Short mmCIF file of C-alpha atoms in Angstrom, two decimals:
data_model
loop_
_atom_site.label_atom_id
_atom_site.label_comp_id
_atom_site.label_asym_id
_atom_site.label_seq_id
_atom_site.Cartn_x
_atom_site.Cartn_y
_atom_site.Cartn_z
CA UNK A 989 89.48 110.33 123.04
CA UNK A 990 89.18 113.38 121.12
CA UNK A 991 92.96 113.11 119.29
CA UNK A 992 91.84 109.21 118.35
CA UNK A 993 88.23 111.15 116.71
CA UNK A 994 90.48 113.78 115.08
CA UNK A 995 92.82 110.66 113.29
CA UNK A 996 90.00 108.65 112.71
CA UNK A 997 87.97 111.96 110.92
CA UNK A 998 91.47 112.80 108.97
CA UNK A 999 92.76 109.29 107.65
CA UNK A 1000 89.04 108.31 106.22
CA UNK A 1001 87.97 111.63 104.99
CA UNK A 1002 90.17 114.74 105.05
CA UNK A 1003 93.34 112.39 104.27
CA UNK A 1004 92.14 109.24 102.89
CA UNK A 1005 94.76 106.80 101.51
CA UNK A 1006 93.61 106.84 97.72
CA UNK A 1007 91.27 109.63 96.87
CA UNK A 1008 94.12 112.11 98.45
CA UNK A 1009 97.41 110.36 98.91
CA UNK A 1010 96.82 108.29 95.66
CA UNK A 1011 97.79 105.28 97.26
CA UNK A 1012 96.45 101.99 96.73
CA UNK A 1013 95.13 102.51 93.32
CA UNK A 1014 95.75 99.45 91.69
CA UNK A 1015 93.33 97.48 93.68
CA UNK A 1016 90.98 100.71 93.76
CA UNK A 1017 90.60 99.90 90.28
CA UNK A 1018 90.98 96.57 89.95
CA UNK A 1019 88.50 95.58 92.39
CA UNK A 1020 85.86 97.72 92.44
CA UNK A 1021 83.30 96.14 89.52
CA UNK A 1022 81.19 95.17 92.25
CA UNK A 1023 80.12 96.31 95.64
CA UNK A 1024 80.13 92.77 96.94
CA UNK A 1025 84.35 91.62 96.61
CA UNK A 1026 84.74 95.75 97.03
CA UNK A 1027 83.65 95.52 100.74
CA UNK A 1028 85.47 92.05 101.25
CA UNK A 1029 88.57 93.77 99.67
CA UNK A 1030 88.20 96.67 101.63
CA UNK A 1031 87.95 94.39 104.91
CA UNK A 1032 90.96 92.52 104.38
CA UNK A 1033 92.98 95.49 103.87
CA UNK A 1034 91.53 97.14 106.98
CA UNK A 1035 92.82 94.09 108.81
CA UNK A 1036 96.28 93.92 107.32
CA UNK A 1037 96.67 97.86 107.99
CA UNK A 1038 95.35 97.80 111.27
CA UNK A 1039 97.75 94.67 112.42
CA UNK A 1040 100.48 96.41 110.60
CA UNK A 1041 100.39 99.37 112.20
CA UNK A 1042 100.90 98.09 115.33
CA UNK A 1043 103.47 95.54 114.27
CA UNK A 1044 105.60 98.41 112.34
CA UNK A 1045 105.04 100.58 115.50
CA UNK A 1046 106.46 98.02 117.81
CA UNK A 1047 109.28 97.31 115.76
CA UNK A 1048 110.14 100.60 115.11
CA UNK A 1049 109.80 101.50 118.60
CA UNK A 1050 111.74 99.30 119.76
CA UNK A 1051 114.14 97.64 117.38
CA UNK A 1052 114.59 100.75 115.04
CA UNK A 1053 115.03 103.57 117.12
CA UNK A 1054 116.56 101.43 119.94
CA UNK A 1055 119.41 100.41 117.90
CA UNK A 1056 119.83 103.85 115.63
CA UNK A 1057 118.54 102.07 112.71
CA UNK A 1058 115.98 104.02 111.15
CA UNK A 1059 117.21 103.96 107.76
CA UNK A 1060 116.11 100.84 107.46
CA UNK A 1061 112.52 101.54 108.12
CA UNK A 1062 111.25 101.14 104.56
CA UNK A 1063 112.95 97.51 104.29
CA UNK A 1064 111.81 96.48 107.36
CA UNK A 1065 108.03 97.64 107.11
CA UNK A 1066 108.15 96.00 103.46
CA UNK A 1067 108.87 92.81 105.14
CA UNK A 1068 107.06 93.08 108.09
CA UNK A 1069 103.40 93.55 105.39
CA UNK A 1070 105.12 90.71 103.56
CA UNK A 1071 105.23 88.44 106.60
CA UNK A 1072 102.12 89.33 108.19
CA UNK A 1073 100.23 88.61 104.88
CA UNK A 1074 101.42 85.04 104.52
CA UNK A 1075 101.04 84.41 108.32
CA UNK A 1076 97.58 85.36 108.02
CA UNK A 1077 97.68 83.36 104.80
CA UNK A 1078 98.52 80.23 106.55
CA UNK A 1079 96.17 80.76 109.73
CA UNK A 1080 93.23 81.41 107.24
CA UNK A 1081 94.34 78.12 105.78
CA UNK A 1082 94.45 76.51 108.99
CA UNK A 1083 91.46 77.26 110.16
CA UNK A 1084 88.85 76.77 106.98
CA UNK A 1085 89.53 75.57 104.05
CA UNK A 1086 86.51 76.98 102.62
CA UNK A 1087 87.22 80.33 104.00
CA UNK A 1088 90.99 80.22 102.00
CA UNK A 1089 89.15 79.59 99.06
CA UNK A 1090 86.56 82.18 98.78
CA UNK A 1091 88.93 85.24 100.28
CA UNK A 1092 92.07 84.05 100.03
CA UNK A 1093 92.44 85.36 96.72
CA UNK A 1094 92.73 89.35 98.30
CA UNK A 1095 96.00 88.96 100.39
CA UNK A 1096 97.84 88.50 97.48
CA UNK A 1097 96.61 91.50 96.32
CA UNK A 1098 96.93 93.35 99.86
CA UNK A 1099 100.77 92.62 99.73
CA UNK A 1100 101.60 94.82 96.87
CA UNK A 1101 99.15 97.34 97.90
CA UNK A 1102 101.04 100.64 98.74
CA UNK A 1103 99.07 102.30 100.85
CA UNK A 1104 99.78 99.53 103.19
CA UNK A 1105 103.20 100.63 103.20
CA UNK A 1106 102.35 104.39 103.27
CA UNK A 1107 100.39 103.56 107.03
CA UNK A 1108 103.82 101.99 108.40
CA UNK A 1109 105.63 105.17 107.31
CA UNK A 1110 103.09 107.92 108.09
CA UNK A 1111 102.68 106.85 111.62
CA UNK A 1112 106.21 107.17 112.02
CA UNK A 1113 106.10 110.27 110.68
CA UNK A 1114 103.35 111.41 112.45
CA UNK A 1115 105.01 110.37 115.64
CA UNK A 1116 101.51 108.75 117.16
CA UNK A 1117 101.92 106.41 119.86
CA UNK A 1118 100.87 103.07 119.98
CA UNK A 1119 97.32 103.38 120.86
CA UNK A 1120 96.90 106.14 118.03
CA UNK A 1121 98.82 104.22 115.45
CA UNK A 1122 96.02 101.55 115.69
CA UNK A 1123 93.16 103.44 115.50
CA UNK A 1124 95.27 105.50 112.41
CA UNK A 1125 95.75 102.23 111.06
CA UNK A 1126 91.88 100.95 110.96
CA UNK A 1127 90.84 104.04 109.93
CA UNK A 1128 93.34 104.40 107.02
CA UNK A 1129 91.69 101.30 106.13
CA UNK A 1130 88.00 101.79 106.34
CA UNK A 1131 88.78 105.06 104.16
CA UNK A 1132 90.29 102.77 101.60
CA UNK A 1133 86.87 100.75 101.97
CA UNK A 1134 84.83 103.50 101.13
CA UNK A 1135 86.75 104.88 98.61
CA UNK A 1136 86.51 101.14 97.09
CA UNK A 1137 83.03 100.86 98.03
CA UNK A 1138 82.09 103.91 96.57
CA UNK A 1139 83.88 103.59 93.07
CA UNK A 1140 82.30 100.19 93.01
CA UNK A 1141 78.81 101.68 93.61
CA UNK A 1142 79.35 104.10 90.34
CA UNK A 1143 80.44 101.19 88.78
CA UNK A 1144 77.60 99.20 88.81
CA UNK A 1145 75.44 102.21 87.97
CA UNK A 1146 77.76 102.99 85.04
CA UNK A 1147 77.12 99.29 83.76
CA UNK A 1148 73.19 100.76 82.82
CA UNK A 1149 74.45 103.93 81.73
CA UNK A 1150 74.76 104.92 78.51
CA UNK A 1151 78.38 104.86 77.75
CA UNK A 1152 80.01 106.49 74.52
CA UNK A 1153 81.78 103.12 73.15
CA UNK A 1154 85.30 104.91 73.24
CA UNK A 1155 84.98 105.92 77.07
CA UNK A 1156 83.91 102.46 78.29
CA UNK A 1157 85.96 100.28 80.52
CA UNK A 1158 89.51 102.24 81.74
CA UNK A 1159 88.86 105.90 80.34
CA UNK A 1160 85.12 105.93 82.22
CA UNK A 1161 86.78 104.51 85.45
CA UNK A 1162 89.90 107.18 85.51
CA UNK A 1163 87.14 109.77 85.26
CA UNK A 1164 85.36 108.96 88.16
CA UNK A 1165 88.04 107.96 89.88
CA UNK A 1166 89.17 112.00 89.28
CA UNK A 1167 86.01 113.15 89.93
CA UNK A 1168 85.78 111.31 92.98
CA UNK A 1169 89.28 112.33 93.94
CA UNK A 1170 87.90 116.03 93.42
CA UNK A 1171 84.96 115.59 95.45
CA UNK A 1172 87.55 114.46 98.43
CA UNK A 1173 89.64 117.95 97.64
CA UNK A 1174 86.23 119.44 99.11
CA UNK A 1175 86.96 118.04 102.77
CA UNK A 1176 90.60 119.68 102.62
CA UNK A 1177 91.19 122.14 105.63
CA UNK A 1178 88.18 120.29 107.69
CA UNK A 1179 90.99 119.48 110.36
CA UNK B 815 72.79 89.75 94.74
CA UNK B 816 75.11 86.40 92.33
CA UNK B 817 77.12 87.40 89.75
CA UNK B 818 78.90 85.28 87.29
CA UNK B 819 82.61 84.84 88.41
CA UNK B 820 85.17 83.74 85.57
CA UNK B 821 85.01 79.94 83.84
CA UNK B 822 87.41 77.13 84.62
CA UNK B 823 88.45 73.61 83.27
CA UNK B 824 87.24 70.71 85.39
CA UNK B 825 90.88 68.62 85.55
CA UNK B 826 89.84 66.13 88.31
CA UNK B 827 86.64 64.56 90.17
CA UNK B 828 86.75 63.49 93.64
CA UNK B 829 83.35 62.07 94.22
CA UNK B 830 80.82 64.78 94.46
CA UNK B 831 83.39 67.47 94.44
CA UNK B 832 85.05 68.70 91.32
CA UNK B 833 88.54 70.25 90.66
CA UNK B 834 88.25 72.98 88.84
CA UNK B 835 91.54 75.26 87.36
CA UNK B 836 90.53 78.84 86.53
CA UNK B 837 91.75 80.57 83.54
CA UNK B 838 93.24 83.72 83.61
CA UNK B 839 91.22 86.24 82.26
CA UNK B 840 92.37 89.65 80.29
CA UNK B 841 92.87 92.26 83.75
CA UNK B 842 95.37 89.25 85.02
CA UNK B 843 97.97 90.38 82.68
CA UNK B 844 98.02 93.94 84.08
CA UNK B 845 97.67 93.05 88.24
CA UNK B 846 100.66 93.65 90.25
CA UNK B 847 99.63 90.34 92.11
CA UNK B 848 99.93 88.53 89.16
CA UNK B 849 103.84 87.00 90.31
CA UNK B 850 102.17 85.47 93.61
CA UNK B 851 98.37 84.92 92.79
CA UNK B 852 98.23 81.15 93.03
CA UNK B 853 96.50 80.44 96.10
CA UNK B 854 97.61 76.83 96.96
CA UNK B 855 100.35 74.61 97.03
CA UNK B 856 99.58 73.22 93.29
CA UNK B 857 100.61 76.58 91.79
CA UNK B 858 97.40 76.48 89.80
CA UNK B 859 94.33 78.64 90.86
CA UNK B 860 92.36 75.61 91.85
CA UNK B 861 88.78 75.98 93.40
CA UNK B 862 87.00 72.61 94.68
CA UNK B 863 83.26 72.79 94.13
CA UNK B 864 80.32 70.39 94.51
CA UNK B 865 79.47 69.06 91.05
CA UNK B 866 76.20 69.69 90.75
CA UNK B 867 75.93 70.08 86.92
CA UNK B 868 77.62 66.20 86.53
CA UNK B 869 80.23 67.85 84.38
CA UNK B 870 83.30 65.86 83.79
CA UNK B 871 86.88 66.21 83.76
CA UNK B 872 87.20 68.57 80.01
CA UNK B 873 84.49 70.47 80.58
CA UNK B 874 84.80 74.33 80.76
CA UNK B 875 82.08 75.38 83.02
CA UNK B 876 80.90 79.12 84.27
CA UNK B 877 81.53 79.97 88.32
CA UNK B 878 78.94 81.92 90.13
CA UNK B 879 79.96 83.76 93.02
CA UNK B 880 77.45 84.60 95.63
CA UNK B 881 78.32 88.22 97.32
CA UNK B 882 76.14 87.61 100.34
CA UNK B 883 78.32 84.61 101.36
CA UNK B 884 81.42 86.20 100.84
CA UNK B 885 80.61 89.34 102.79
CA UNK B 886 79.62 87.08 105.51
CA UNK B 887 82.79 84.92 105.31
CA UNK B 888 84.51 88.23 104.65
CA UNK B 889 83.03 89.51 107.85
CA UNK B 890 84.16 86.21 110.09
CA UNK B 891 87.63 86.09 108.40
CA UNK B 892 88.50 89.93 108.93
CA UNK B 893 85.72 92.15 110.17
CA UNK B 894 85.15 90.30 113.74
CA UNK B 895 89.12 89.52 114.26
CA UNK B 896 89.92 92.75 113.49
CA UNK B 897 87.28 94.37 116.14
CA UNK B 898 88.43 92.11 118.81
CA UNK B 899 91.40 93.02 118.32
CA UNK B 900 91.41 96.62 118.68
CA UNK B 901 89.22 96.59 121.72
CA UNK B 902 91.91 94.15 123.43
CA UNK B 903 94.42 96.13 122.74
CA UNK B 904 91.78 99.47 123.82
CA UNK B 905 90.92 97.55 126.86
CA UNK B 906 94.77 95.92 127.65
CA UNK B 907 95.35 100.13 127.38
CA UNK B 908 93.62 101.23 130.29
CA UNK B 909 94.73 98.33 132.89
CA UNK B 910 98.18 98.47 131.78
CA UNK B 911 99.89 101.43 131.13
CA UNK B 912 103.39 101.51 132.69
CA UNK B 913 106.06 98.60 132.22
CA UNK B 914 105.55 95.47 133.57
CA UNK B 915 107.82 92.64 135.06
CA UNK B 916 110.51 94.93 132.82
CA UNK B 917 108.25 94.55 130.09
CA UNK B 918 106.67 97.83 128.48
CA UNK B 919 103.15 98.19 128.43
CA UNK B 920 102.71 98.56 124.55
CA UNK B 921 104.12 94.86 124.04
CA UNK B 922 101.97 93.35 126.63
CA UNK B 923 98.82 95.13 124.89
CA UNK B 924 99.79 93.67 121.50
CA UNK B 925 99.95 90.34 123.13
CA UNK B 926 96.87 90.47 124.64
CA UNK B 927 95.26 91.48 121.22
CA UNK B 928 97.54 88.56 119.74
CA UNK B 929 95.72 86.62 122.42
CA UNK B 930 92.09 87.28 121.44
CA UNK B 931 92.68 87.17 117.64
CA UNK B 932 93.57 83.86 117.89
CA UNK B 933 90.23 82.96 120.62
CA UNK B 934 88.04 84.35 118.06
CA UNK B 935 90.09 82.23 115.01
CA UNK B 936 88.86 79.21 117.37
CA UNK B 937 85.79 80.64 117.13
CA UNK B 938 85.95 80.92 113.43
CA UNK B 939 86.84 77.52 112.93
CA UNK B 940 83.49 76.30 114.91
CA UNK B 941 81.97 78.36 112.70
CA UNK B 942 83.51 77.53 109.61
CA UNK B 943 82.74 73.56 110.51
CA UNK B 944 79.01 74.16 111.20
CA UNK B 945 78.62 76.33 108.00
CA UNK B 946 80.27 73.81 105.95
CA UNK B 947 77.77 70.97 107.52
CA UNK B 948 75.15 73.14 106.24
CA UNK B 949 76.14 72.99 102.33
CA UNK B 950 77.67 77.14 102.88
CA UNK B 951 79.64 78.44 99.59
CA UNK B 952 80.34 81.17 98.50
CA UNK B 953 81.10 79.66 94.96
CA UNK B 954 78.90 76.66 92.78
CA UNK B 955 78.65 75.71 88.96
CA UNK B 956 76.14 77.51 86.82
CA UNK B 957 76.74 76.13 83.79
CA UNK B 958 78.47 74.06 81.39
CA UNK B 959 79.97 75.99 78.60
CA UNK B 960 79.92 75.02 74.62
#
């Protein structure tokens, strides 16, 4: 119980997916004007890593190692996010139309998001089993949420700030997103 | 807790509802989504709302979105699925843990998890039904634009 405390700790904080690997940024900035689609962002991908993780564990496990093919783990975790996303694409479909309508939107987004990839690899890496790779997966995933969450909180306060006109938009959001990442360089050596 | 969304072009009317296509705005251009971001079979963003401004089919209109909707829909679409399941899989864990019927134990975990992910999506779907009955969106028309 202690290990899955330690992975949790590490892949949120210590390690977290974009503040310290620099993964995921594109929806880290792209989606993080406000705190409300932020969190539903950050929930989808939490999903889509957590199922992923155990999907690329299994395979890998299994298929991969069982049959000496592990040099084709990148092409095979690529297609098993790609899969995954439009399976849950179509379930979400199936079940409420409404629901496809007003969230739908993010597992586009989730496909091309790296750090989805970067969970299937480092738990590979990291030799976890499967239990572990789950709980590495959710928790690579709530980091990403409040590294979202977090950036979208500045954001809005930014939006009253007083801006210089040259800094607003892109420039201001790279800076926090650097100080931010900075901040996170603090929790280095914690575990 | 709303927030103005993005504007659309009302293209058809089905009763009370109204088709609306949303325009791409300037940050589409630079998404890496941009190749595969048209939810729905039309290959148009479409979004179906309830007219409530009588616009008509021409009209360029203004979307609010409301963020305590979508967090909850957000919440039954990935939060609650999610949580059920890891604790299958948790739970699956710690009644089996060696191979069984030549099976191995991780597999029949996942497919227990499998299992629950899709009670709860039945779940979701009652849900989903008895929200909708009760006029629940997360997006409506806030204006008609000049």
């Amino acid at each position: 119980m202690t290990n899955l405390f330690v992975i949790f700790l590490s892949a949120v904080i210590v390690n977290n997916y974009v503040l310290v690997n620099f993964l995921g940024i594109c929806p880290f900035v792209g989606v993080s004007k406000k705190i409300g689609p932020a969190l539903s962002m950050g929930m989808a991908t939490t999903f889509v890593m957590t199922l992923t993780s155990a999907v690329s564990w299994l395979i890998n496990k299994y298929i991969l190692e069982g049959l000496n093919l592990q040099f084709l783990q990148t092409v095979s975790f690529i297609l098993v996010i790609a899969s995954l996303v439009q399976l849950v694409e179509m379930f979400v479909k199936k079940i409420s139309k409404p629901l496809y309508d007003a969230l739908g939107i993010f597992l586009p987004l989730i496909t091309t998001n790296c750090a989805i990839l970067g969970v299937a690899l480092f738990l590979v890496m990291k030799e976890y089993n499967f239990i572990e790779s789950i709980v590495f997966g959710f928790s690579a995933g709530v980091g990403f949420t409040l590294a979202i969450v977090v950036m979208a909180g500045i954001r809005e306060e930014l939006e009253l700030a007083d801006v210089p006109e040259y800094f607003k938009g892109a420039p201001i959001t790279m800076i926090v997103a650097g100080c931010l990442a900075l901040a996170f360089m603090g929790f280095s050596g914690l575990i | 807790m709303d927030q103005e969304f993005e504007t659309g072009e009302i293209v058809e009317i089905i009763g009370i509802i109204a088709g609306v296509e949303l325009q791409e705005n300037d940050q589409c251009h630079s998404c890496g989504a941009k190749m595969i971001c048209r939810p729905g079979a039309s290959g148009k963003r479409m979004l179906y709302l309830k007219n409530t401004l009588n616009a008509r089919v021409g009209d360029r209109i203004l979307i609010e979105q409301s963020d305590k909707n979508q967090l909850k829909l957000a919440f039954m679409q990935y939060g609650l699925p999610m949580f059920g399941f890891i604790a299958a899989v948790i739970i699956a864990n710690l009644f089996i843990s060696e191979t069984v019927l030549g099976i191995p134990a991780e597999i029949w975990q996942f497919v227990i998890g499998l299992s629950v992910l899709g009670i709860i999506g039945v779940f979701i779907r009652l849900w989903c039904a008895r929200k909708a009955a009760a006029d629940f969106s997360v997006f409506s028309m806030k204006k008609i634009c000049q």
